[in-house]
C-alpha cells in the first residue's frame, strides 16, 4: 500500500513557500505487533502549525526537518496487527500528520463516533480549537452573566466558538473580524451582538463605539495592534486571555508587543496565556457539553473544507490571508 506524505524540508522565513515542504510517496511497511494502520479522511489546518516550524523553545518541540508535517487528523482503522485497543473500522482522531495513511501504536488516539457527528467536526468544535474556546472562555476568562466580551479572530475556529459560548452564558459579545461578509456572519448566523471590521476604519474608535462602557474580557487570537487597542478599554478587574497572535506568526521583524499595558495596572486587570493541552484530562466533559449545545441548536458549526493533499500549501495559506470562514480542514480521502 502506498502512503502519500508531506515532508517538512526547510524552516520558513515569513510565509511558507514552495521550498518549505515536499510531497513524496512511500510503500508502507508491514505492521509490527500492536500497531494499527489508519487511513486519513481529514487533516486539520491550524495557525499553530506555523509556530511549530520555528526552531524556538515553545510549549511543544519544533517539527524536525525531514519529518512528516505535524497536523491533527481523523481517519479509519483499516489494518491491525495482534492485540490492539482499536478494531478495524474504528474511527480515531490524533496527530497523524499531513499524509494519507499513518501507522500508530494507539498512543494519544481518541476513538470518535461518525454517527454522532461528522468526522471533520472532531477537528473543529469537538477538537482542538473547540477545546481551546471552551476552556479559554470558561476556565481562563471565567466569564459571568452580564460581562462584555470582545473577541478577535471572531470568524475563525476558536473565536467563533468563544463568542457563541459567551452568548450562551449571558454575556454581551463583540467580535473583531476582517471584512463585511465575516462581520455580518458572526452577527446574523452566530448571534454576536456586534462586530468590528478591523480591515475598515479605526479599531480603537470602533471598540469605543461598540463597547461604550468598556470590556470585561478580551479574548485575543491575533495579537499586535488589535491587542493594543483592546487594552485601552479594559474595565476594572478585566481579564485578557492570550490565546494566539496570528498577526505576528509570519513576521520577519521582531514581534510587536503592547504599548498600552499600564491599563492593566490602572484597572486591576490581568493578562494570562493559555495552552489547550493543559486541559486534555477534561476534554471528554467539554465534548459532551458542546455536543449538547449543537443538538439544542445553540452552537452553529462552521467548517471550510477543501480537498486534496496536493493542494496543501495553497490551502494552508488561507489561514493567514483571510480567505476562509470558520474551521479550515483538508479532506484527504478521495470520494
Ligand atoms: N493557546 C492555545 O492553546 C491555542 C489553541 C488553538 C489555537 N490557538 C490560537 O488561536 C488563534 C485562532 O486560531 P483558530 O484555530 O481559530 O484559527 P483560524 O480559524 O485560522 O482563525 C484565525 C482568524 O484570524 C484572522 N486573522 C488572520 N490574520 C490576521 C491578522 N493579521 N490580523 C487579524 N486577524 C487575522 C483570520 O480571519 P480574518 O479574515 O478575520 O482576518 C482568521 O479567521 C490563533 O492565533 C491560534 O494560534 C491557540
Short mmCIF file of C-alpha atoms and ligand atoms in Angstrom, two decimals:
data_model
loop_
_atom_site.label_atom_id
_atom_site.label_comp_id
_atom_site.label_asym_id
_atom_site.label_seq_id
_atom_site.Cartn_x
_atom_site.Cartn_y
_atom_site.Cartn_z
CA UNK A 1 0.00 0.00 0.00
CA UNK A 2 1.27 3.49 -0.88
CA UNK A 3 1.36 6.41 1.57
CA UNK A 4 1.50 9.96 0.19
CA UNK A 5 3.13 12.24 2.75
CA UNK A 6 4.20 15.86 3.11
CA UNK A 7 7.73 16.20 4.48
CA UNK A 8 8.90 19.36 6.22
CA UNK A 9 12.01 20.40 4.24
CA UNK A 10 13.02 23.97 5.15
CA UNK A 11 12.17 26.32 8.03
CA UNK A 12 10.29 29.29 6.53
CA UNK A 13 11.26 32.91 6.99
CA UNK A 14 7.93 34.73 6.82
CA UNK A 15 5.19 32.88 4.98
CA UNK A 16 5.96 29.27 3.95
CA UNK A 17 6.85 28.95 0.25
CA UNK A 18 7.33 26.14 -2.28
CA UNK A 19 10.62 25.11 -0.59
CA UNK A 20 9.02 24.55 2.82
CA UNK A 21 7.56 21.12 2.10
CA UNK A 22 7.96 18.20 -0.28
CA UNK A 23 5.26 15.74 -1.19
CA UNK A 24 6.58 12.18 -1.54
CA UNK A 25 5.29 8.63 -1.70
CA UNK A 26 6.44 5.53 0.16
CA UNK A 27 5.45 1.90 0.27
CA UNK A 28 4.02 1.29 3.73
CA UNK A 29 5.95 -1.26 5.81
CA UNK A 30 4.26 -4.28 7.42
CA UNK A 31 2.69 -3.54 10.78
CA UNK A 32 4.52 -4.59 13.94
CA UNK A 33 2.74 -6.37 16.80
CA UNK A 34 0.24 -3.96 18.44
CA UNK A 35 0.18 -1.46 15.57
CA UNK A 36 -2.74 -0.20 13.51
CA UNK A 37 -2.90 1.39 10.07
CA UNK A 38 -5.15 4.44 9.79
CA UNK A 39 -6.47 5.79 6.51
CA UNK A 40 -6.82 9.54 6.96
CA UNK A 41 -10.08 11.17 5.99
CA UNK A 42 -9.44 14.75 7.15
CA UNK A 43 -6.45 16.82 8.28
CA UNK A 44 -6.75 19.90 10.45
CA UNK A 45 -5.10 23.12 9.30
CA UNK A 46 -4.25 25.31 12.30
CA UNK A 47 -2.29 28.57 12.69
CA UNK A 48 -0.21 26.84 15.38
CA UNK A 49 1.40 24.74 12.63
CA UNK A 50 3.30 27.86 11.58
CA UNK A 51 4.78 28.20 15.08
CA UNK A 52 5.80 24.53 15.19
CA UNK A 53 8.01 25.15 12.12
CA UNK A 54 10.22 27.62 14.03
CA UNK A 55 13.29 26.36 15.81
CA UNK A 56 12.43 28.03 19.10
CA UNK A 57 11.56 26.93 22.62
CA UNK A 58 7.81 26.59 22.91
CA UNK A 59 5.07 24.57 24.60
CA UNK A 60 5.79 21.71 22.18
CA UNK A 61 9.00 20.69 20.38
CA UNK A 62 9.54 22.10 16.88
CA UNK A 63 8.94 19.89 13.85
CA UNK A 64 12.29 18.45 12.71
CA UNK A 65 13.46 18.81 9.12
CA UNK A 66 12.56 15.65 7.21
CA UNK A 67 9.62 14.77 9.47
CA UNK A 68 6.06 14.42 8.21
CA UNK A 69 4.35 17.81 8.70
CA UNK A 70 2.61 17.67 12.07
CA UNK A 71 -1.18 18.07 11.97
CA UNK A 72 -4.30 16.88 13.71
CA UNK A 73 -6.09 14.13 11.81
CA UNK A 74 -9.11 11.91 11.79
CA UNK A 75 -9.40 8.61 9.96
CA UNK A 76 -10.41 4.97 9.92
CA UNK A 77 -8.50 1.92 11.16
CA UNK A 78 -8.05 -0.30 8.10
CA UNK A 79 -5.50 -2.86 9.38
CA UNK A 80 -4.26 -4.10 12.73
CA UNK A 81 -1.58 -6.43 13.93
CA UNK A 82 -2.04 -8.59 17.01
CA UNK A 83 -3.58 -7.19 20.18
CA UNK A 84 -4.63 -3.53 19.95
CA UNK A 85 -7.24 -1.43 21.70
CA UNK A 86 -8.77 -0.44 18.32
CA UNK A 87 -10.58 -2.66 15.85
CA UNK A 88 -10.72 -2.46 12.06
CA UNK A 89 -13.46 0.01 11.12
CA UNK A 90 -13.00 2.18 14.21
CA UNK A 91 -12.65 5.92 13.60
CA UNK A 92 -9.94 7.76 15.52
CA UNK A 93 -8.57 11.26 15.90
CA UNK A 94 -4.97 12.07 16.75
CA UNK A 95 -1.82 13.70 15.43
CA UNK A 96 -1.29 11.62 12.29
CA UNK A 97 0.27 14.45 10.25
CA UNK A 98 -0.20 15.53 6.66
CA UNK A 99 -0.24 12.15 4.93
CA UNK A 100 -2.81 9.78 3.51
CA UNK A 101 -2.06 6.97 5.98
CA UNK A 102 -0.49 6.67 9.37
CA UNK A 103 0.85 3.72 11.38
CA UNK A 104 0.27 4.04 15.11
CA UNK A 105 0.70 2.05 18.31
CA UNK A 106 -2.57 3.61 19.52
CA UNK A 107 -0.95 6.15 21.88
CA UNK A 108 -2.71 9.54 22.04
CA UNK A 109 -5.53 8.39 19.77
CA UNK A 110 -9.14 9.06 20.68
CA UNK A 111 -11.97 6.91 19.33
CA UNK A 112 -14.63 9.08 17.67
CA UNK A 113 -18.13 8.24 16.52
CA UNK A 114 -19.10 9.23 12.94
CA UNK A 115 -22.75 8.54 13.75
CA UNK A 116 -22.81 11.18 16.49
CA UNK A 117 -21.07 13.88 14.49
CA UNK A 118 -19.43 14.50 11.11
CA UNK A 119 -15.85 13.26 11.26
CA UNK A 120 -14.49 16.69 10.29
CA UNK A 121 -16.14 18.22 13.37
CA UNK A 122 -13.78 16.21 15.60
CA UNK A 123 -11.08 18.56 14.24
CA UNK A 124 -13.20 21.66 14.82
CA UNK A 125 -15.68 22.42 17.58
CA UNK A 126 -15.23 18.92 19.04
CA UNK A 127 -11.46 19.02 18.50
CA UNK A 128 -8.51 21.16 19.49
CA UNK A 129 -9.99 24.59 18.54
CA UNK A 130 -13.25 23.73 20.27
CA UNK A 131 -11.43 22.72 23.43
CA UNK A 132 -9.41 25.94 23.29
CA UNK A 133 -12.53 28.09 23.06
CA UNK A 134 -14.37 26.16 25.78
CA UNK A 135 -11.63 26.15 28.40
CA UNK A 136 -10.32 29.55 27.38
CA UNK A 137 -13.56 31.41 27.85
CA UNK A 138 -14.99 29.37 30.75
CA UNK A 139 -11.99 28.41 32.87
CA UNK A 140 -9.37 31.01 31.94
CA UNK A 141 -11.57 34.08 31.41
CA UNK A 142 -14.14 32.87 33.97
CA UNK A 143 -16.97 34.73 32.25
CA UNK A 144 -20.12 35.55 34.12
CA UNK A 145 -23.54 36.74 33.02
CA UNK A 146 -23.53 40.39 32.01
CA UNK A 147 -19.82 40.53 31.09
CA UNK A 148 -18.86 42.42 27.95
CA UNK A 149 -16.64 40.08 25.92
CA UNK A 150 -14.54 41.26 22.99
CA UNK A 151 -13.01 38.52 20.84
CA UNK A 152 -10.65 38.84 17.87
CA UNK A 153 -10.31 36.30 15.05
CA UNK A 154 -14.05 36.11 15.63
CA UNK A 155 -14.96 34.33 12.40
CA UNK A 156 -12.22 31.74 12.90
CA UNK A 157 -12.40 28.31 14.50
CA UNK A 158 -11.64 29.40 18.08
CA UNK A 159 -13.14 32.90 18.03
CA UNK A 160 -16.48 31.86 16.56
CA UNK A 161 -16.99 29.33 19.36
CA UNK A 162 -15.72 31.68 22.07
CA UNK A 163 -18.39 34.18 21.08
CA UNK A 164 -21.17 31.58 20.90
CA UNK A 165 -20.31 30.13 24.33
CA UNK A 166 -20.17 33.62 25.82
CA UNK A 167 -23.66 34.28 24.40
CA UNK A 168 -24.96 31.03 25.95
CA UNK A 169 -23.62 32.28 29.28
CA UNK A 170 -25.44 35.60 29.03
CA UNK A 171 -22.60 37.91 28.01
CA UNK A 172 -22.65 40.77 25.53
CA UNK A 173 -20.32 39.74 22.73
CA UNK A 174 -18.49 41.87 20.18
CA UNK A 175 -16.35 40.15 17.56
CA UNK A 176 -13.48 41.56 15.51
CA UNK A 177 -13.12 40.08 12.02
CA UNK A 178 -11.82 41.04 8.59
CA UNK A 179 -14.41 42.16 6.04
CA UNK A 180 -18.13 42.82 5.83
CA UNK A 181 -19.07 39.21 4.99
CA UNK A 182 -17.44 37.81 8.14
CA UNK A 183 -18.77 40.66 10.30
CA UNK A 184 -22.32 40.05 9.08
CA UNK A 185 -21.92 36.31 9.51
CA UNK A 186 -20.96 36.47 13.18
CA UNK A 187 -23.91 38.76 13.93
CA UNK A 188 -26.58 37.16 11.73
CA UNK A 189 -25.62 33.49 12.00
CA UNK A 190 -23.72 33.17 15.26
CA UNK A 191 -25.71 35.62 17.37
CA UNK A 192 -22.90 38.04 18.28
CA UNK A 193 -24.28 41.38 19.49
CA UNK A 194 -21.95 43.42 17.34
CA UNK A 195 -18.91 43.25 15.11
CA UNK A 196 -15.90 45.32 14.17
CA UNK A 197 -14.27 45.12 10.75
CA UNK A 198 -10.57 45.61 11.51
CA UNK A 199 -9.79 45.99 7.81
CA UNK A 200 -12.05 49.02 7.54
CA UNK A 201 -11.84 52.05 9.79
CA UNK A 202 -10.08 52.64 13.04
CA UNK A 203 -10.23 49.73 15.51
CA UNK A 204 -9.81 51.98 18.56
CA UNK A 205 -12.75 54.20 17.52
CA UNK A 206 -14.83 51.13 16.68
CA UNK A 207 -14.23 49.44 20.06
CA UNK A 208 -15.18 52.71 21.77
CA UNK A 209 -18.40 52.83 19.76
CA UNK A 210 -19.37 49.15 20.10
CA UNK A 211 -18.29 48.71 23.73
CA UNK A 212 -19.21 52.14 25.16
CA UNK A 213 -18.82 51.02 28.77
CA UNK A 214 -15.58 49.13 28.24
CA UNK A 215 -14.84 45.40 28.26
CA UNK A 216 -14.63 42.76 30.98
CA UNK A 217 -12.92 40.11 28.85
CA UNK A 218 -10.72 40.43 25.81
CA UNK A 219 -10.07 37.03 24.18
CA UNK A 220 -7.06 37.57 21.96
CA UNK A 221 -6.43 35.38 18.93
CA UNK A 222 -4.47 37.88 16.87
CA UNK A 223 -2.08 40.00 18.98
CA UNK A 224 -0.34 43.08 17.56
CA UNK A 225 -2.24 46.34 17.15
CA UNK A 226 -5.65 44.84 17.94
CA UNK A 227 -4.44 43.64 21.34
CA UNK A 228 -3.04 47.09 21.98
CA UNK A 229 -6.34 48.72 21.05
CA UNK A 230 -8.37 46.38 23.28
CA UNK A 231 -6.19 47.16 26.32
CA UNK A 232 -7.36 50.78 26.24
CA UNK A 233 -10.94 49.74 27.03
CA UNK A 234 -10.46 47.35 29.95
CA UNK A 235 -12.87 47.73 32.83
CA UNK A 236 -11.96 47.21 36.46
CA UNK A 237 -10.88 43.56 37.08
CA UNK A 238 -10.96 42.78 33.35
CA UNK A 239 -9.32 39.59 32.10
CA UNK A 240 -7.26 39.42 28.91
CA UNK A 241 -6.70 35.89 27.60
CA UNK A 242 -3.73 35.44 25.29
CA UNK A 243 -4.77 32.53 23.14
CA UNK A 244 -2.85 33.33 19.97
CA UNK A 245 -1.20 36.08 17.95
CA UNK A 246 -1.82 35.13 14.34
CA UNK A 247 -0.97 38.65 13.10
CA UNK A 248 2.59 38.05 14.25
CA UNK A 249 3.30 34.45 13.17
CA UNK A 250 4.88 35.26 9.82
CA UNK A 251 6.70 38.39 10.97
CA UNK A 252 10.14 38.94 9.57
CA UNK A 253 10.83 41.65 12.15
CA UNK A 254 10.51 41.24 15.90
CA UNK A 255 7.07 40.74 17.41
CA UNK A 256 5.07 43.89 18.25
CA UNK A 257 4.28 43.99 21.95
CA UNK A 258 1.53 46.06 23.58
CA UNK A 259 2.22 49.69 24.44
CA UNK A 260 -0.95 50.17 26.44
CA UNK A 261 -0.15 47.67 29.19
CA UNK A 262 -0.49 50.20 32.01
CA UNK A 263 -4.23 49.86 31.54
CA UNK A 264 -3.80 46.53 33.40
CA UNK A 265 -2.42 48.36 36.40
CA UNK A 266 -4.99 51.14 36.45
CA UNK A 267 -7.89 48.70 36.09
CA UNK A 268 -6.54 45.95 38.39
CA UNK A 269 -6.83 43.75 35.30
CA UNK A 270 -4.97 40.57 34.41
CA UNK A 271 -3.45 39.16 31.26
CA UNK A 272 -2.88 35.41 31.02
CA UNK A 273 -1.59 32.99 28.42
CA UNK A 274 -3.30 29.66 27.87
CA UNK A 275 -2.37 26.38 26.21
CA UNK A 276 -5.19 23.99 25.45
CA UNK A 277 -3.11 20.87 26.08
CA UNK A 278 -3.21 21.64 29.81
CA UNK A 279 -6.88 20.61 29.70
CA UNK A 280 -6.55 17.23 27.95
CA UNK A 281 -7.83 15.41 31.05
CA UNK A 282 -11.09 17.37 30.80
CA UNK A 283 -11.75 17.11 27.04
CA UNK A 284 -14.45 14.47 27.47
CA UNK A 285 -16.59 16.80 29.58
CA UNK A 286 -16.20 19.65 27.07
CA UNK A 287 -17.02 17.41 24.09
CA UNK A 288 -20.17 16.22 25.78
CA UNK A 289 -21.33 19.73 26.70
CA UNK A 290 -20.56 21.23 23.26
CA UNK A 291 -22.30 18.27 21.55
CA UNK A 292 -25.36 19.00 23.68
CA UNK A 293 -25.32 22.66 22.63
CA UNK A 294 -25.07 21.64 18.95
CA UNK A 295 -28.06 19.31 19.35
CA UNK A 296 -30.07 22.07 21.03
CA UNK A 297 -29.23 24.43 18.16
CA UNK A 298 -27.28 26.79 20.42
CA UNK A 299 -23.99 26.33 18.57
CA UNK A 300 -23.54 26.66 14.82
CA UNK A 301 -20.75 24.57 13.29
CA UNK A 302 -18.90 26.31 10.50
CA UNK A 303 -16.27 24.38 8.56
CA UNK A 304 -14.41 25.36 5.40
CA UNK A 305 -13.35 22.08 3.79
CA UNK A 306 -11.01 21.79 0.80
CA UNK A 307 -9.84 18.68 -0.91
CA UNK A 308 -6.55 17.04 -1.81
CA UNK A 309 -3.18 16.65 -0.12
CA UNK A 310 -1.54 18.01 -3.32
CA UNK A 311 -3.17 21.38 -2.62
CA UNK A 312 -1.89 21.59 0.96
CA UNK A 313 0.26 24.72 0.62
CA UNK A 314 -2.27 26.98 -1.07
CA UNK A 315 -4.96 25.89 1.38
CA UNK A 316 -2.65 26.34 4.38
CA UNK A 317 -2.02 29.96 3.33
CA UNK A 318 -5.75 30.66 3.69
CA UNK A 319 -5.12 30.70 7.45
CA UNK A 320 -3.18 33.93 7.00
CA UNK A 321 -4.80 35.69 4.06
CA UNK A 322 -8.36 35.75 5.40
CA UNK A 323 -9.68 33.61 2.52
CA UNK A 324 -11.72 31.21 4.64
CA UNK A 325 -14.52 31.14 7.15
CA UNK A 326 -14.66 29.02 10.29
CA UNK A 327 -12.54 25.90 10.76
CA UNK A 328 -10.12 25.16 7.89
CA UNK A 329 -9.96 21.46 7.04
CA UNK A 330 -8.33 19.40 4.30
CA UNK A 331 -10.17 16.35 3.03
CA UNK A 332 -7.59 13.69 2.32
CA UNK A 333 -9.56 10.62 1.30
CA UNK A 334 -10.81 10.95 -2.28
CA UNK A 335 -14.51 10.31 -2.88
N1 LIG B 1 -3.32 28.70 23.05
C1 LIG B 1 -3.78 27.58 22.51
O1 LIG B 1 -3.76 26.51 23.11
C2 LIG B 1 -4.36 27.66 21.13
C3 LIG B 1 -5.06 26.58 20.58
C4 LIG B 1 -5.63 26.75 19.29
C5 LIG B 1 -5.45 27.95 18.60
N2 LIG B 1 -4.71 28.94 19.18
C6 LIG B 1 -4.54 30.24 18.52
O2 LIG B 1 -5.81 30.84 18.44
C7 LIG B 1 -5.85 31.69 17.29
C8 LIG B 1 -7.07 31.34 16.46
O3 LIG B 1 -6.94 30.01 15.99
P1 LIG B 1 -8.03 29.39 15.03
O4 LIG B 1 -7.85 27.94 15.05
O5 LIG B 1 -9.33 29.99 15.34
O6 LIG B 1 -7.54 29.96 13.62
P2 LIG B 1 -8.38 30.40 12.37
O7 LIG B 1 -9.60 29.56 12.24
O8 LIG B 1 -7.44 30.49 11.25
O9 LIG B 1 -8.87 31.84 12.76
C9 LIG B 1 -7.98 32.88 12.93
C10 LIG B 1 -8.57 34.14 12.35
O10 LIG B 1 -7.61 35.18 12.50
C11 LIG B 1 -7.83 36.12 11.49
N3 LIG B 1 -6.54 36.69 11.08
C12 LIG B 1 -5.60 36.15 10.29
N4 LIG B 1 -4.57 37.01 10.15
C13 LIG B 1 -4.90 38.11 10.87
C14 LIG B 1 -4.24 39.35 11.13
N5 LIG B 1 -3.05 39.63 10.59
N6 LIG B 1 -4.86 40.25 11.94
C15 LIG B 1 -6.06 39.99 12.48
N7 LIG B 1 -6.74 38.83 12.27
C16 LIG B 1 -6.15 37.91 11.48
C17 LIG B 1 -8.48 35.39 10.30
O11 LIG B 1 -9.69 35.99 9.91
P3 LIG B 1 -9.88 37.44 9.31
O12 LIG B 1 -10.31 37.27 7.90
O13 LIG B 1 -10.92 37.99 10.20
O14 LIG B 1 -8.57 38.16 9.37
C18 LIG B 1 -8.86 34.04 10.86
O15 LIG B 1 -10.23 33.73 10.70
C19 LIG B 1 -4.55 31.51 16.57
O16 LIG B 1 -3.69 32.56 16.94
C20 LIG B 1 -4.03 30.19 17.10
O17 LIG B 1 -2.64 30.10 17.03
C21 LIG B 1 -4.19 28.83 20.42
#
